[in-house]
Amino acid sequence: MMKRRDVLKTVGWGLLGLPGPGSAFFSKAGKAFGGTADPKRSGKAKTVIQIWMWGGPSQLDTFDPKPGAGKDYTGPWDKPIQTNVPSIQISQTLPELAQCADLFSIIRSMSHGSNHHETAAYMMQTGRMPGGGLVYPNIGAIISKINGYDQGYDAPIPPYVVLTTAQGRFSESGFLGPRYKPFITGGDPSKTPFLVSGFVAEGISDGRQEKRRKKLQDLDLIGKSSPDNPLFEKIDYLRNDSYKLLESEDVKTFDLASEPEKIREAYGKNWFGQSCLMARRLAEKGVPYITINYKGWDTHKKHFEILTRRQPEWDRGLSMLLKDLRDHNLLDQTLVWWSGEFGRTPKIGWDAPWFGGRGHYGRCFSSMVAGGGFQGGKVVGSSNETGEIAVDRPVAPQDLLGSIIELAGIDPDSKLQNAKGIDTPVMLNASDAGRLKEIMG
């Protein structure tokens, strides 16, 4: 029998312009290749949106300002602003988020101690230390498996979507295998059209697509010669499923031009703002896990010059996402979490070659959560007067991730079923401080 790879080449995915192996529709091929479904789970968070601040944002310049620490810590931003929650102040650079602080809660005592990107990213997305011969799946792969494929998820859009480039620090699916890797959209949602890999192809009209379909049928001599071969039956299923995807209403989810212009403007007509709008549209479709991979926060040099340009962008986009989810009656069932792999050094490096930079800092940093069962308008934990040490209620990565998983209706302490038979719980046991019960409700 021919290898599957050779058969796929023969039937001509590339000629047709359809997604090939490893793309979105192959990641959802479990039904054709023997998927299973567990009893339905119930949780407040039907969708999780992860705002991943790739590189590590500064806690002092976002959600844990320290105006009394002096210029070596605050730089030019020493005047935090009052939010619409009387007890909470945040950075003066986040005025839009300040007006909707009642929608989110801040964790000011995140801590894992690692200052290395790869290690810290792995810990913040898996809740585990690296090593031991195993690569564990991240939270997106876990939720897409248990709340997606295991529940018979069969929508054209895969259950785990990353906008718009891979996170690249480790294998997101770990030992669960490639089926549970995220679908990476590619493209730029601020451009028209948003060229989503495997979904949207520039210049391919419906008529041209139909001609390609007929051409493929004419060329498929091997399939016609062995109509009862189970391998070809599976390939036919996948091919037809791909057409179903391309012809479905779900493709229109990626058409941001269909949104009112005032909404697009409110998010900001930039990559991040339109990614947030795209995340809301995916949440409306019921996609279980969505990541916005927001690069550019590794600000070793000229930290304040970079953030002066970038802070308004994410302040506007994230605040609008929270308000728009609320206005669409989606916030109660959509959990949003914002974090990087760590924070940044509270003390600023003023000398050359940094010229006002901040380094990596995993000892104490901030994260933010909203919706999906998390209360708004709260603060968890605290740091000392310079933001260097968590002095109250330290929160470990597994505490945060375990809380998110629990709100998604999954028991973090249950066994993570997998094809390799690895005996492990869904999430590592919580630290002594425990999961975030004080803001879950």
Short mmCIF file of C-alpha atoms in Angstrom, two decimals:
data_model
loop_
_atom_site.label_atom_id
_atom_site.label_comp_id
_atom_site.label_asym_id
_atom_site.label_seq_id
_atom_site.Cartn_x
_atom_site.Cartn_y
_atom_site.Cartn_z
CA MET A 1 0.00 0.00 0.00
CA MET A 2 1.26 3.49 -0.79
CA LYS A 3 2.29 5.71 2.07
CA ARG A 4 -0.32 8.27 3.06
CA ARG A 5 2.11 11.08 2.23
CA ASP A 6 2.49 9.80 -1.33
CA VAL A 7 -1.27 9.42 -1.76
CA LEU A 8 -1.88 12.97 -0.62
CA LYS A 9 0.70 14.24 -3.07
CA THR A 10 -0.98 12.24 -5.85
CA VAL A 11 -4.46 13.58 -5.22
CA GLY A 12 -3.06 17.08 -5.39
CA TRP A 13 -3.77 19.20 -2.32
CA GLY A 14 -1.48 21.91 -3.63
CA LEU A 15 -3.13 22.00 -7.04
CA LEU A 16 -6.49 22.42 -5.42
CA GLY A 17 -5.39 25.16 -3.07
CA LEU A 18 -6.73 23.25 -0.07
CA PRO A 19 -5.10 23.02 3.36
CA GLY A 20 -2.53 20.25 3.45
CA PRO A 21 -1.33 17.94 6.20
CA GLY A 22 -0.63 19.74 9.47
CA SER A 23 -3.12 22.51 8.69
CA ALA A 24 -6.36 23.47 10.38
CA PHE A 25 -8.62 20.89 8.94
CA PHE A 26 -6.21 18.00 9.43
CA SER A 27 -5.98 18.92 13.11
CA LYS A 28 -9.70 18.21 13.45
CA ALA A 29 -9.67 14.89 11.61
CA GLY A 30 -10.39 12.77 14.67
CA LYS A 31 -13.84 11.75 13.45
CA ALA A 32 -12.32 10.16 10.34
CA PHE A 33 -9.51 8.52 12.27
CA GLY A 34 -11.34 7.30 15.36
CA GLY A 35 -12.11 10.16 17.77
CA THR A 36 -13.82 9.59 21.13
CA ALA A 37 -16.14 11.65 23.28
CA ASP A 38 -16.60 11.75 27.05
CA PRO A 39 -19.77 12.84 28.85
CA LYS A 40 -20.42 16.57 28.47
CA ARG A 41 -18.73 18.80 31.04
CA SER A 42 -20.13 22.00 32.41
CA GLY A 43 -18.13 25.06 33.40
CA LYS A 44 -18.68 28.78 33.48
CA ALA A 45 -15.90 29.39 30.95
CA LYS A 46 -16.98 28.02 27.57
CA THR A 47 -14.10 29.86 25.89
CA VAL A 48 -10.69 30.95 27.18
CA ILE A 49 -8.84 33.87 25.57
CA GLN A 50 -5.15 34.11 26.44
CA ILE A 51 -3.37 37.44 25.89
CA TRP A 52 0.23 36.27 25.83
CA MET A 53 2.67 39.17 26.33
CA TRP A 54 5.60 37.44 24.68
CA GLY A 55 8.86 38.58 26.28
CA GLY A 56 7.47 39.68 29.65
CA PRO A 57 5.73 42.99 30.48
CA SER A 58 6.74 45.19 33.41
CA GLN A 59 4.59 44.87 36.51
CA LEU A 60 5.47 48.39 37.68
CA ASP A 61 4.45 49.91 34.36
CA THR A 62 1.13 48.05 34.13
CA PHE A 63 -0.85 46.70 37.08
CA ASP A 64 1.45 47.25 40.10
CA PRO A 65 2.81 50.81 40.03
CA LYS A 66 5.11 51.98 42.84
CA PRO A 67 5.05 55.78 42.79
CA GLY A 68 7.01 56.13 46.03
CA ALA A 69 9.92 53.93 45.00
CA GLY A 70 11.88 56.70 43.27
CA LYS A 71 12.99 57.37 39.71
CA ASP A 72 15.30 54.36 39.58
CA TYR A 73 12.17 52.22 39.79
CA THR A 74 9.39 54.31 38.29
CA GLY A 75 11.24 56.16 35.56
CA PRO A 76 9.00 58.91 34.14
CA TRP A 77 5.80 57.04 35.11
CA ASP A 78 5.38 57.94 38.76
CA LYS A 79 1.75 59.08 38.72
CA PRO A 80 -0.58 56.05 38.74
CA ILE A 81 -4.23 56.70 37.98
CA GLN A 82 -7.37 55.84 39.84
CA THR A 83 -9.59 53.19 38.28
CA ASN A 84 -13.37 52.94 38.48
CA VAL A 85 -12.78 50.67 41.48
CA PRO A 86 -11.87 53.00 44.38
CA SER A 87 -9.28 50.69 45.91
CA ILE A 88 -7.31 50.05 42.70
CA GLN A 89 -4.74 52.18 40.90
CA ILE A 90 -2.84 51.15 37.77
CA SER A 91 -0.22 52.71 35.50
CA GLN A 92 -0.88 56.18 34.13
CA THR A 93 -0.34 54.69 30.66
CA LEU A 94 -3.55 52.58 30.85
CA PRO A 95 -6.45 55.06 31.03
CA GLU A 96 -8.89 52.87 29.08
CA LEU A 97 -8.38 49.85 31.32
CA ALA A 98 -8.71 52.15 34.33
CA GLN A 99 -12.30 52.85 33.27
CA CYS A 100 -13.29 49.17 33.24
CA ALA A 101 -11.35 47.78 36.22
CA ASP A 102 -14.63 46.45 37.57
CA LEU A 103 -14.49 43.84 34.78
CA PHE A 104 -11.12 42.31 35.69
CA SER A 105 -9.01 41.28 38.66
CA ILE A 106 -5.28 41.77 39.11
CA ILE A 107 -2.81 39.26 40.51
CA ARG A 108 0.16 41.21 41.90
CA SER A 109 2.05 38.29 43.45
CA MET A 110 2.78 35.88 40.59
CA SER A 111 6.06 34.11 41.21
CA HIS A 112 8.10 31.22 39.84
CA GLY A 113 11.69 32.48 40.15
CA SER A 114 12.91 31.78 36.61
CA ASN A 115 14.47 34.54 34.51
CA HIS A 116 14.86 32.39 31.37
CA HIS A 117 12.33 32.79 28.55
CA GLU A 118 11.98 29.12 27.64
CA THR A 119 11.75 27.83 31.21
CA ALA A 120 9.42 30.59 32.37
CA ALA A 121 7.12 30.27 29.33
CA TYR A 122 6.89 26.53 29.86
CA MET A 123 6.04 27.00 33.55
CA MET A 124 3.46 29.71 32.90
CA GLN A 125 1.64 27.66 30.26
CA THR A 126 1.94 24.13 31.65
CA GLY A 127 2.15 24.76 35.40
CA ARG A 128 5.16 22.45 35.59
CA MET A 129 8.93 22.60 35.82
CA PRO A 130 10.73 21.38 32.70
CA GLY A 131 12.71 18.15 32.83
CA GLY A 132 12.04 14.57 33.81
CA GLY A 133 12.00 13.32 30.24
CA LEU A 134 8.48 14.56 29.47
CA VAL A 135 7.17 17.63 27.66
CA TYR A 136 3.75 18.40 29.15
CA PRO A 137 0.94 19.94 27.10
CA ASN A 138 0.07 23.54 27.73
CA ILE A 139 -3.31 24.72 28.97
CA GLY A 140 -4.57 25.42 25.44
CA ALA A 141 -3.89 21.86 24.29
CA ILE A 142 -5.50 20.45 27.45
CA ILE A 143 -8.68 22.48 27.09
CA SER A 144 -8.94 21.86 23.35
CA LYS A 145 -8.64 18.12 24.02
CA ILE A 146 -10.99 17.75 26.99
CA ASN A 147 -13.54 20.45 26.14
CA GLY A 148 -13.03 20.13 22.39
CA TYR A 149 -12.19 16.86 20.69
CA ASP A 150 -13.16 14.62 23.63
CA GLN A 151 -16.60 16.25 23.58
CA GLY A 152 -17.11 15.63 19.87
CA TYR A 153 -16.15 19.16 18.79
CA ASP A 154 -16.67 19.15 15.02
CA ALA A 155 -16.77 22.80 13.94
CA PRO A 156 -14.73 23.79 10.88
CA ILE A 157 -12.59 26.13 13.00
CA PRO A 158 -10.24 24.05 15.20
CA PRO A 159 -10.70 24.17 19.00
CA TYR A 160 -7.32 25.83 19.68
CA VAL A 161 -6.44 28.91 17.61
CA VAL A 162 -3.38 31.16 17.88
CA LEU A 163 -3.38 34.65 16.38
CA THR A 164 -1.22 35.00 14.35
CA THR A 165 2.24 33.43 14.82
CA ALA A 166 3.46 30.43 16.82
CA GLN A 167 4.64 31.06 20.36
CA GLY A 168 7.77 29.13 19.58
CA ARG A 169 9.16 28.46 23.05
CA PHE A 170 8.14 24.79 23.32
CA SER A 171 5.81 22.19 21.82
CA GLU A 172 2.36 23.32 22.96
CA SER A 173 0.81 19.86 22.68
CA GLY A 174 3.63 18.04 24.50
CA PHE A 175 3.13 14.31 24.89
CA LEU A 176 -0.49 14.57 23.69
CA GLY A 177 0.87 14.69 20.16
CA PRO A 178 0.48 16.87 17.06
CA ARG A 179 -3.31 16.57 16.83
CA TYR A 180 -3.56 18.93 19.81
CA LYS A 181 -1.21 21.59 18.52
CA PRO A 182 -2.88 24.94 17.88
CA PHE A 183 -4.00 26.18 14.51
CA ILE A 184 -1.74 29.15 13.67
CA THR A 185 -3.73 31.61 11.55
CA GLY A 186 -0.86 33.53 9.96
CA GLY A 187 -1.83 36.75 8.22
CA ASP A 188 -2.60 40.14 9.73
CA PRO A 189 -6.15 40.89 10.90
CA SER A 190 -5.61 44.61 10.37
CA LYS A 191 -5.24 43.95 6.62
CA THR A 192 -8.11 43.32 4.19
CA PRO A 193 -8.56 40.49 3.55
CA PHE A 194 -7.23 38.73 6.64
CA LEU A 195 -5.34 35.92 4.88
CA VAL A 196 -5.93 32.99 7.25
CA SER A 197 -3.92 29.89 6.41
CA GLY A 198 -6.17 27.20 4.96
CA PHE A 199 -9.31 29.34 5.19
CA VAL A 200 -8.84 32.49 3.14
CA ALA A 201 -6.80 32.64 -0.08
CA GLU A 202 -6.36 35.92 -1.90
CA GLY A 203 -7.76 35.89 -5.43
CA ILE A 204 -9.45 32.47 -5.23
CA SER A 205 -13.09 32.99 -6.19
CA ASP A 206 -15.87 30.44 -5.65
CA GLY A 207 -15.85 29.73 -9.39
CA ARG A 208 -12.13 29.13 -9.46
CA GLN A 209 -12.38 26.90 -6.41
CA GLU A 210 -15.07 24.79 -8.12
CA LYS A 211 -12.85 24.40 -11.21
CA ARG A 212 -10.04 23.17 -8.98
CA ARG A 213 -12.37 20.70 -7.34
CA LYS A 214 -13.38 19.26 -10.71
CA LYS A 215 -9.74 19.11 -11.78
CA LEU A 216 -8.85 17.12 -8.69
CA GLN A 217 -11.66 14.66 -9.35
CA ASP A 218 -10.40 14.18 -12.92
CA LEU A 219 -6.83 13.55 -11.71
CA ASP A 220 -7.74 11.16 -8.88
CA LEU A 221 -7.17 7.99 -10.89
CA ILE A 222 -5.82 6.00 -7.95
CA GLY A 223 -8.88 6.72 -5.82
CA LYS A 224 -11.21 5.77 -8.66
CA SER A 225 -9.39 2.50 -9.21
CA SER A 226 -9.81 1.44 -5.56
CA PRO A 227 -13.13 2.89 -4.41
CA ASP A 228 -13.49 0.44 -1.50
CA ASN A 229 -10.03 0.96 -0.06
CA PRO A 230 -10.52 2.26 3.52
CA LEU A 231 -7.48 4.54 3.21
CA PHE A 232 -9.00 6.34 0.24
CA GLU A 233 -12.34 6.54 2.04
CA LYS A 234 -10.61 8.47 4.80
CA ILE A 235 -8.89 10.73 2.29
CA ASP A 236 -12.24 11.38 0.60
CA TYR A 237 -13.69 12.25 3.98
CA LEU A 238 -10.93 14.73 4.68
CA ARG A 239 -11.14 16.25 1.23
CA ASN A 240 -14.91 16.69 1.46
CA ASP A 241 -14.53 18.05 4.99
CA SER A 242 -12.07 20.60 3.66
CA TYR A 243 -14.58 21.75 1.07
CA LYS A 244 -17.23 21.92 3.77
CA LEU A 245 -14.89 24.21 5.69
CA LEU A 246 -14.17 26.46 2.72
CA GLU A 247 -17.86 26.70 1.82
CA SER A 248 -19.18 27.09 5.38
CA GLU A 249 -20.39 30.19 7.16
CA ASP A 250 -17.48 29.76 9.57
CA VAL A 251 -15.07 31.16 6.99
CA LYS A 252 -16.93 34.45 7.30
CA THR A 253 -15.83 34.59 10.94
CA PHE A 254 -12.48 35.81 9.65
CA ASP A 255 -14.04 38.61 7.58
CA LEU A 256 -13.51 41.58 9.86
CA ALA A 257 -14.75 43.88 7.12
CA SER A 258 -18.25 42.73 8.06
CA GLU A 259 -17.90 44.47 11.44
CA PRO A 260 -19.20 48.05 11.77
CA GLU A 261 -16.39 50.49 11.16
CA LYS A 262 -16.97 52.19 14.51
CA ILE A 263 -16.34 48.86 16.27
CA ARG A 264 -13.12 48.28 14.37
CA GLU A 265 -11.99 51.79 15.20
CA ALA A 266 -12.86 51.28 18.86
CA TYR A 267 -10.51 48.29 19.02
CA GLY A 268 -7.79 50.16 17.15
CA LYS A 269 -6.92 49.61 13.48
CA ASN A 270 -3.68 47.83 14.30
CA TRP A 271 -2.56 44.20 14.60
CA PHE A 272 -3.33 43.85 18.31
CA GLY A 273 -6.64 45.70 18.28
CA GLN A 274 -7.96 43.69 15.36
CA SER A 275 -6.64 40.45 16.92
CA CYS A 276 -8.76 41.25 19.97
CA LEU A 277 -11.79 41.78 17.73
CA MET A 278 -11.00 38.49 15.99
CA ALA A 279 -10.84 36.78 19.38
CA ARG A 280 -14.30 38.06 20.24
CA ARG A 281 -15.67 36.68 16.95
CA LEU A 282 -14.04 33.30 17.61
CA ALA A 283 -15.55 33.30 21.11
CA GLU A 284 -18.95 33.91 19.55
CA LYS A 285 -18.36 30.77 17.47
CA GLY A 286 -17.63 28.77 20.61
CA VAL A 287 -13.94 28.06 19.96
CA PRO A 288 -12.70 26.63 23.30
CA TYR A 289 -9.23 28.21 23.41
CA ILE A 290 -7.82 31.29 21.67
CA THR A 291 -4.37 32.81 22.12
CA ILE A 292 -3.23 36.24 20.97
CA ASN A 293 0.55 35.90 20.75
CA TYR A 294 1.59 39.51 21.31
CA LYS A 295 5.31 39.90 20.72
CA GLY A 296 7.65 42.74 21.59
CA TRP A 297 7.75 42.96 25.40
CA ASP A 298 11.37 41.95 25.98
CA THR A 299 12.39 45.56 26.61
CA HIS A 300 16.02 45.35 27.71
CA LYS A 301 16.81 48.64 25.98
CA LYS A 302 14.94 51.93 25.77
CA HIS A 303 12.05 50.44 27.69
CA PHE A 304 10.08 53.64 28.12
CA GLU A 305 10.45 54.79 24.51
CA ILE A 306 9.11 51.44 23.30
CA LEU A 307 6.23 51.36 25.78
CA THR A 308 5.22 54.95 25.06
CA ARG A 309 4.31 53.74 21.58
CA ARG A 310 2.91 50.35 22.53
CA GLN A 311 1.00 50.79 25.79
CA PRO A 312 -1.86 52.79 24.20
CA GLU A 313 -2.34 50.04 21.61
CA TRP A 314 -2.95 47.22 24.07
CA ASP A 315 -4.75 49.44 26.59
CA ARG A 316 -7.31 50.25 23.92
CA GLY A 317 -7.59 46.78 22.41
CA LEU A 318 -7.86 44.83 25.66
CA SER A 319 -10.29 47.24 27.32
CA MET A 320 -12.51 47.14 24.24
CA LEU A 321 -12.39 43.34 24.18
CA LEU A 322 -13.65 43.16 27.76
CA LYS A 323 -16.40 45.71 27.17
CA ASP A 324 -17.43 44.16 23.87
CA LEU A 325 -17.65 40.69 25.42
CA ARG A 326 -19.81 42.20 28.15
CA ASP A 327 -22.03 44.00 25.65
CA HIS A 328 -22.47 40.76 23.67
CA ASN A 329 -23.40 38.91 26.88
CA LEU A 330 -20.31 36.76 26.44
CA LEU A 331 -18.08 37.85 29.33
CA ASP A 332 -19.69 35.52 31.88
CA GLN A 333 -18.83 32.55 29.68
CA THR A 334 -15.54 33.83 28.24
CA LEU A 335 -12.47 33.81 30.47
CA VAL A 336 -9.69 36.24 29.54
CA TRP A 337 -6.22 36.01 31.05
CA TRP A 338 -3.30 38.35 30.42
CA SER A 339 0.29 37.50 31.29
CA GLY A 340 3.81 37.10 30.04
CA GLU A 341 6.31 34.47 31.05
CA PHE A 342 7.62 36.79 33.77
CA GLY A 343 7.83 40.48 34.64
CA ARG A 344 10.74 42.87 34.40
CA THR A 345 13.36 44.05 36.83
CA PRO A 346 11.89 46.73 39.09
CA LYS A 347 15.16 48.66 39.11
CA ILE A 348 15.91 50.34 35.79
CA GLY A 349 19.21 50.00 33.96
CA TRP A 350 20.04 53.56 32.96
CA ASP A 351 23.60 53.07 31.76
CA ALA A 352 24.84 51.94 28.35
CA PRO A 353 23.96 49.75 26.59
CA TRP A 354 20.48 49.72 28.20
CA PHE A 355 19.62 53.44 28.29
CA GLY A 356 16.61 52.90 30.50
CA GLY A 357 15.92 49.19 30.13
CA ARG A 358 14.40 46.49 32.30
CA GLY A 359 15.62 42.89 32.42
CA HIS A 360 13.86 39.56 33.02
CA TYR A 361 12.22 39.08 36.42
CA GLY A 362 10.39 35.96 37.57
CA ARG A 363 10.51 36.54 41.32
CA CYS A 364 7.41 38.76 41.43
CA PHE A 365 5.18 39.98 38.59
CA SER A 366 1.57 40.65 37.62
CA SER A 367 -1.14 38.83 35.69
CA MET A 368 -4.76 39.77 35.02
CA VAL A 369 -7.94 37.68 34.72
CA ALA A 370 -11.51 38.51 33.72
CA GLY A 371 -14.82 36.83 33.01
CA GLY A 372 -15.65 33.15 32.80
CA GLY A 373 -16.29 32.86 36.53
CA PHE A 374 -13.60 35.24 37.76
CA GLN A 375 -14.89 38.23 39.69
CA GLY A 376 -13.95 41.74 38.60
CA GLY A 377 -12.65 44.66 40.61
CA LYS A 378 -10.38 42.62 42.89
CA VAL A 379 -6.67 42.43 43.66
CA VAL A 380 -4.95 39.20 44.68
CA GLY A 381 -1.69 39.41 46.61
CA SER A 382 0.75 42.27 46.94
CA SER A 383 4.40 43.08 46.45
CA ASN A 384 6.77 45.15 48.55
CA GLU A 385 7.35 48.89 48.08
CA THR A 386 9.64 48.37 45.08
CA GLY A 387 7.76 45.49 43.43
CA GLU A 388 10.64 43.07 43.95
CA ILE A 389 9.12 40.54 46.35
CA ALA A 390 5.68 39.00 46.79
CA VAL A 391 4.87 39.77 50.41
CA ASP A 392 1.28 38.54 50.50
CA ARG A 393 -0.45 35.57 48.89
CA PRO A 394 2.17 34.31 46.39
CA VAL A 395 0.57 32.73 43.31
CA ALA A 396 2.38 29.93 41.47
CA PRO A 397 1.73 29.16 37.79
CA GLN A 398 -0.18 25.96 38.64
CA ASP A 399 -2.46 27.97 40.97
CA LEU A 400 -3.48 30.29 38.13
CA LEU A 401 -3.73 27.59 35.46
CA GLY A 402 -5.54 25.19 37.77
CA SER A 403 -8.11 27.90 38.51
CA ILE A 404 -8.66 28.56 34.80
CA ILE A 405 -9.04 24.84 34.09
CA GLU A 406 -11.50 24.46 36.96
CA LEU A 407 -13.63 27.35 35.66
CA ALA A 408 -13.60 25.67 32.27
CA GLY A 409 -15.41 22.76 33.90
CA ILE A 410 -12.43 20.41 34.16
CA ASP A 411 -11.22 18.85 37.40
CA PRO A 412 -7.53 19.86 37.60
CA ASP A 413 -6.82 16.86 39.83
CA SER A 414 -8.34 14.27 37.48
CA LYS A 415 -6.22 12.07 35.24
CA LEU A 416 -5.14 13.46 31.89
CA GLN A 417 -6.15 10.69 29.50
CA ASN A 418 -3.66 10.21 26.69
CA ALA A 419 -2.73 7.68 24.04
CA LYS A 420 0.69 7.01 25.60
CA GLY A 421 -0.83 5.96 28.93
CA ILE A 422 1.19 8.49 30.92
CA ASP A 423 -0.19 8.60 34.46
CA THR A 424 -0.48 12.28 35.35
CA PRO A 425 -3.13 14.69 36.61
CA VAL A 426 -4.51 17.41 34.36
CA MET A 427 -2.65 20.01 36.43
CA LEU A 428 0.04 19.86 39.09
CA ASN A 429 -1.22 20.18 42.66
CA ALA A 430 -1.76 23.75 43.81
CA SER A 431 0.88 25.44 45.95
CA ASP A 432 0.37 25.93 49.68
CA ALA A 433 -1.39 29.23 48.92
CA GLY A 434 -3.94 27.36 46.77
CA ARG A 435 -5.96 28.20 43.70
CA LEU A 436 -7.68 31.55 43.28
CA LYS A 437 -10.85 30.72 45.18
CA GLU A 438 -11.12 34.26 46.54
CA ILE A 439 -11.97 35.60 43.09
CA MET A 440 -13.76 32.56 41.69
CA GLY A 441 -17.51 32.68 42.01
#
